[in-house]
PDB file of C-alpha atoms in Angstrom:
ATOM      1  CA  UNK A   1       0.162  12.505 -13.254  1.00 93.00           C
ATOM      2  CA  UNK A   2       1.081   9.306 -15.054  1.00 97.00           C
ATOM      3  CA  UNK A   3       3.067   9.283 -17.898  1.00 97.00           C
ATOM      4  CA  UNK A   4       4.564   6.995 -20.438  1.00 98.00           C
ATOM      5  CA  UNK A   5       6.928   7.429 -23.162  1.00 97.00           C
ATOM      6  CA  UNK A   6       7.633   4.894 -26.180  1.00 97.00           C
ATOM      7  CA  UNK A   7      10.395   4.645 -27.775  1.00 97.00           C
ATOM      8  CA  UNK A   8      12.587   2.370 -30.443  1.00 98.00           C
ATOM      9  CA  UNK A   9      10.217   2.081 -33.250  1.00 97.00           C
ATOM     10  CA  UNK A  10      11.821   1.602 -36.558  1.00 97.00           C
ATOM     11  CA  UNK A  11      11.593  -0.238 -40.073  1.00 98.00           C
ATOM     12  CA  UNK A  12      13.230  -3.651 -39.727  1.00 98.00           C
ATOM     13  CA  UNK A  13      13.108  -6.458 -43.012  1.00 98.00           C
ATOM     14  CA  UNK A  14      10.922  -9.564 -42.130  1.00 98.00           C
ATOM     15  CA  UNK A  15      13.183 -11.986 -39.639  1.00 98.00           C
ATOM     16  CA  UNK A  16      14.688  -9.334 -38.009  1.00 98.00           C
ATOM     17  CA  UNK A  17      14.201  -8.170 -34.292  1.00 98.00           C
ATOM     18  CA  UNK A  18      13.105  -4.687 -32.421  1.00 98.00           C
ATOM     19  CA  UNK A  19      13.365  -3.806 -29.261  1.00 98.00           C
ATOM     20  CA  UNK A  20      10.525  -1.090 -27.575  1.00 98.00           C
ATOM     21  CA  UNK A  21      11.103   0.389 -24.329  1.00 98.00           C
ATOM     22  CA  UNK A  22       8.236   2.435 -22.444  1.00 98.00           C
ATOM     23  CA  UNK A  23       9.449   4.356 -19.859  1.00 98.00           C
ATOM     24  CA  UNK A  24       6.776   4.906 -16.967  1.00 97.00           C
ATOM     25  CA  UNK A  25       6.491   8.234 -14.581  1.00 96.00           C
ATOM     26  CA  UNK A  26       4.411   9.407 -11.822  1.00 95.00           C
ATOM     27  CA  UNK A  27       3.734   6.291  -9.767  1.00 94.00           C
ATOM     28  CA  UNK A  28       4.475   6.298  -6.386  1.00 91.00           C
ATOM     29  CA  UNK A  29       4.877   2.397  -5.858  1.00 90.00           C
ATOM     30  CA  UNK A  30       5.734  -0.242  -8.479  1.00 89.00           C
ATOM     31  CA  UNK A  31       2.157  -1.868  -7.947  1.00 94.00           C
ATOM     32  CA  UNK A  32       1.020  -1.274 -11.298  1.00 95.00           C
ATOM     33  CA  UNK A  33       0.267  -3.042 -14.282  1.00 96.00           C
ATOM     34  CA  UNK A  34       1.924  -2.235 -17.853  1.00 97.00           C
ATOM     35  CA  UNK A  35       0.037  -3.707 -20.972  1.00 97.00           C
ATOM     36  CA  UNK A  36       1.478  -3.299 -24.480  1.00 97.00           C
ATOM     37  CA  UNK A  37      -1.281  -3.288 -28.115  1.00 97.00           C
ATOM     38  CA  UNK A  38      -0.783  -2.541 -31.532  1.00 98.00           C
ATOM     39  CA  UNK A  39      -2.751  -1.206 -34.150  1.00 98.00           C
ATOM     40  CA  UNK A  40      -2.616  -1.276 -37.481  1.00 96.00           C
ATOM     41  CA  UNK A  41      -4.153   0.856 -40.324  1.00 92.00           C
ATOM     42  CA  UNK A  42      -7.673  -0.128 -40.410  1.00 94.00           C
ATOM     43  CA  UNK A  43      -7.369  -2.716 -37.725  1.00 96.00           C
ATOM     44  CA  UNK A  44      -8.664  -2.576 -34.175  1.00 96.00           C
ATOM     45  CA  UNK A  45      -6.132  -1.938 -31.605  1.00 96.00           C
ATOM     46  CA  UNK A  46      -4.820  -5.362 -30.552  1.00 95.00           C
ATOM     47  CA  UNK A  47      -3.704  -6.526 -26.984  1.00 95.00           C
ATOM     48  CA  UNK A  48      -0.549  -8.075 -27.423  1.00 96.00           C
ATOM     49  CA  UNK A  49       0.809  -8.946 -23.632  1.00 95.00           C
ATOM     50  CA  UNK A  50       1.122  -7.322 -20.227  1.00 95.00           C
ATOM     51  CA  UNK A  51       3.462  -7.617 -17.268  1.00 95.00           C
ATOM     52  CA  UNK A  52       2.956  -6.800 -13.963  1.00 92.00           C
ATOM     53  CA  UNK A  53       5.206  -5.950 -10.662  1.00 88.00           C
ATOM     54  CA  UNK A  54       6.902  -9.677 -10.169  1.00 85.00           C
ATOM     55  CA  UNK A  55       7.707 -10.097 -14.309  1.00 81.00           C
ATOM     56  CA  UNK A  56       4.435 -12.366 -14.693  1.00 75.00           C
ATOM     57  CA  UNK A  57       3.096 -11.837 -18.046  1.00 81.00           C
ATOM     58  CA  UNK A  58       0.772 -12.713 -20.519  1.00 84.00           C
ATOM     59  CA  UNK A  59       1.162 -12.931 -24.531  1.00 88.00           C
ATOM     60  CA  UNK A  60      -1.559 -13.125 -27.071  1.00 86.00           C
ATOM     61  CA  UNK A  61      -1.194 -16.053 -29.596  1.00 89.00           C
ATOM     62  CA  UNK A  62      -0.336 -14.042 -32.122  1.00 90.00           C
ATOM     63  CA  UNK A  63       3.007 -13.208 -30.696  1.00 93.00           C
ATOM     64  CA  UNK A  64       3.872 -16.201 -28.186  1.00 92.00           C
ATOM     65  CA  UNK A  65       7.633 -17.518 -28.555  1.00 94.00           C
ATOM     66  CA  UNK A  66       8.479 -14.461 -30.217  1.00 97.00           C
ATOM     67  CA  UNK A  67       7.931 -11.629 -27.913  1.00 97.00           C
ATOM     68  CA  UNK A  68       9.350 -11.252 -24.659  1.00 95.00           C
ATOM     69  CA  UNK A  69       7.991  -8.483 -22.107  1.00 96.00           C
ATOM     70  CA  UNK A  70      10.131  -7.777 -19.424  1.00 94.00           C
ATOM     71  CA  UNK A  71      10.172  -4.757 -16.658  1.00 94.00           C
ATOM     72  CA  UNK A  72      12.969  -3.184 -14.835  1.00 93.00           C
ATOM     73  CA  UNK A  73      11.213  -1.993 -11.861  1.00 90.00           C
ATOM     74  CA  UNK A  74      14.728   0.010 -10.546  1.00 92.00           C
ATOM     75  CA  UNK A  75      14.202   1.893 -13.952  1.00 94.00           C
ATOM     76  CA  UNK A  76      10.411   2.407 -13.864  1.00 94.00           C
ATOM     77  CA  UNK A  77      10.603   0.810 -17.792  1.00 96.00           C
ATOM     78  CA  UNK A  78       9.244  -2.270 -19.716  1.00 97.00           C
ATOM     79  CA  UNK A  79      10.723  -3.295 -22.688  1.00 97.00           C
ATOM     80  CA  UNK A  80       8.887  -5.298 -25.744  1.00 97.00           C
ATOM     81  CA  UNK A  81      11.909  -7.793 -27.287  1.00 97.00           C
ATOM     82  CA  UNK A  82      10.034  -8.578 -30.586  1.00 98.00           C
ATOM     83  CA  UNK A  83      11.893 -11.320 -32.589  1.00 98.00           C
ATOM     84  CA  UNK A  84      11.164 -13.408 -35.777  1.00 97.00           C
ATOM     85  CA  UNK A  85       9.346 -10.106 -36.931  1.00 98.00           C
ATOM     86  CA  UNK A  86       6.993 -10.667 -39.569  1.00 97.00           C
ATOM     87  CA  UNK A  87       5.199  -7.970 -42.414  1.00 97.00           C
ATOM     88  CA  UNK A  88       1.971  -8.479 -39.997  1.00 96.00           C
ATOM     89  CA  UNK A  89       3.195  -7.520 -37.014  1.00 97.00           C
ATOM     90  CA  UNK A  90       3.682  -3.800 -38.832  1.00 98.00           C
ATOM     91  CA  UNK A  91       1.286  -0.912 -36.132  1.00 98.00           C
ATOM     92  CA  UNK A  92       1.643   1.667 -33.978  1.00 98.00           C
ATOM     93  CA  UNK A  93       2.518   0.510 -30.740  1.00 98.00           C
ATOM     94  CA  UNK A  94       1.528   1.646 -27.342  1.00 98.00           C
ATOM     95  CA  UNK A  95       1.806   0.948 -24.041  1.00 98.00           C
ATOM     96  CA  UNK A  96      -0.598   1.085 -21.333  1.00 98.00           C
ATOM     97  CA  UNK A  97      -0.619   1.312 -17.565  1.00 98.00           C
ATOM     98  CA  UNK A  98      -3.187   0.990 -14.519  1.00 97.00           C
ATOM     99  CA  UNK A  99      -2.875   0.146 -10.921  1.00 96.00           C
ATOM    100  CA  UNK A 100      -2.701  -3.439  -9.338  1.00 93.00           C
ATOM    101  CA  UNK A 101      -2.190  -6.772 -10.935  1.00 91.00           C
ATOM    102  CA  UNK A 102      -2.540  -7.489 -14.601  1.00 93.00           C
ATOM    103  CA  UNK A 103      -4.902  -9.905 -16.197  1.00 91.00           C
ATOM    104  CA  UNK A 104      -4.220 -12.672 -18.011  1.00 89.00           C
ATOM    105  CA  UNK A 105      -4.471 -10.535 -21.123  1.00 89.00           C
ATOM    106  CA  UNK A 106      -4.675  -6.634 -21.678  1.00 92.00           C
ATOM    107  CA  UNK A 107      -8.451  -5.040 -21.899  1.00 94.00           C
ATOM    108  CA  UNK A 108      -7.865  -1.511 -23.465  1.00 95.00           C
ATOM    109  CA  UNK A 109     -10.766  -0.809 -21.412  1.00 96.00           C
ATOM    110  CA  UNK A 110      -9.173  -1.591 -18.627  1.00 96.00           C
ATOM    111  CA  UNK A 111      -6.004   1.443 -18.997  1.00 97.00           C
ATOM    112  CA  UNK A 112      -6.781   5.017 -18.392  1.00 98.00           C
ATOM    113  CA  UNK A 113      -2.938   5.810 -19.481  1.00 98.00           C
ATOM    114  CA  UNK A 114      -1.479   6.052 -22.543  1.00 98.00           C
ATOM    115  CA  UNK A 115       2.266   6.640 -24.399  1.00 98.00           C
ATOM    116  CA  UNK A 116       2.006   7.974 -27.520  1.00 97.00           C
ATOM    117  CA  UNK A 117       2.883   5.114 -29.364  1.00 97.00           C
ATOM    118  CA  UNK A 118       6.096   4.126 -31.259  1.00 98.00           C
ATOM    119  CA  UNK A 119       5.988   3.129 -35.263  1.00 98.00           C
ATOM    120  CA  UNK A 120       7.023  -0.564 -36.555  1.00 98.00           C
ATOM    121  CA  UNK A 121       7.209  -1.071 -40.119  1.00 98.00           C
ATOM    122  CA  UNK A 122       8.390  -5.086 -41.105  1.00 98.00           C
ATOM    123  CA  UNK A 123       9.039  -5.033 -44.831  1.00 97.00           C
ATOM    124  CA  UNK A 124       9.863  -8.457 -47.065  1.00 93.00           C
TER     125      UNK A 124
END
């Protein structure tokens, strides 16, 4: 059974930084793909990039140059480096997983397993 587990959610002022970790369980290779979204109240959940097993990964526009995705494969965890925060980018966030390579951008169609998301509040 896969699992994941978010954590480091918290309420950070506008400029200030977060880092989100999502620890990953119950694979038996590293060939998997790990997409993180948001969602905030009222809002559609929101892709917002994925990596997969060699670090490649994929941001949506919203967050390019200031969120960083990275994966310690040793550690079965990715982490979200969110910098520059700003009031908008205040959701829920999850993160995802499926088998085999990631696409250029996460589907949440595409990810039968879910954390249970991790809180971000940005205030001014």
């Amino acid at each position: 059974q896969v699992q994941l587990v978010e954590s480091g959610g918290d309420s950070v002022q506008a400029g200030g930084s977060l880092r989100l970790s999502c620890a990953i369980s119950g694979y038996t290779s590293d060939y998997y793909c790990v997409g993180w979204f948001r969602q905030a109240p009222g809002k559609e959940r929101e892709g917002v990039g994925n990596v997969n097993r060699y670090g490649t990964v994929g941001y949506g526009d919203s967050v390019k140059g200031r969120f960083t995705i990275s994966r310690d494969n040793s550690k079965n965890t990715v982490y979200l480096q969110m910098n520059s925060l700003k009031p908008e980018d205040s959701a829920m966030y999850y993160c995802a997983t499926k088998t085999g390579l990631c696409s250029v951008m996460p589907r949440e169609a595409d990810f039968p397993y879910w954390g249970q998301g991790t809180p971000v509040t940005v205030s001014l």
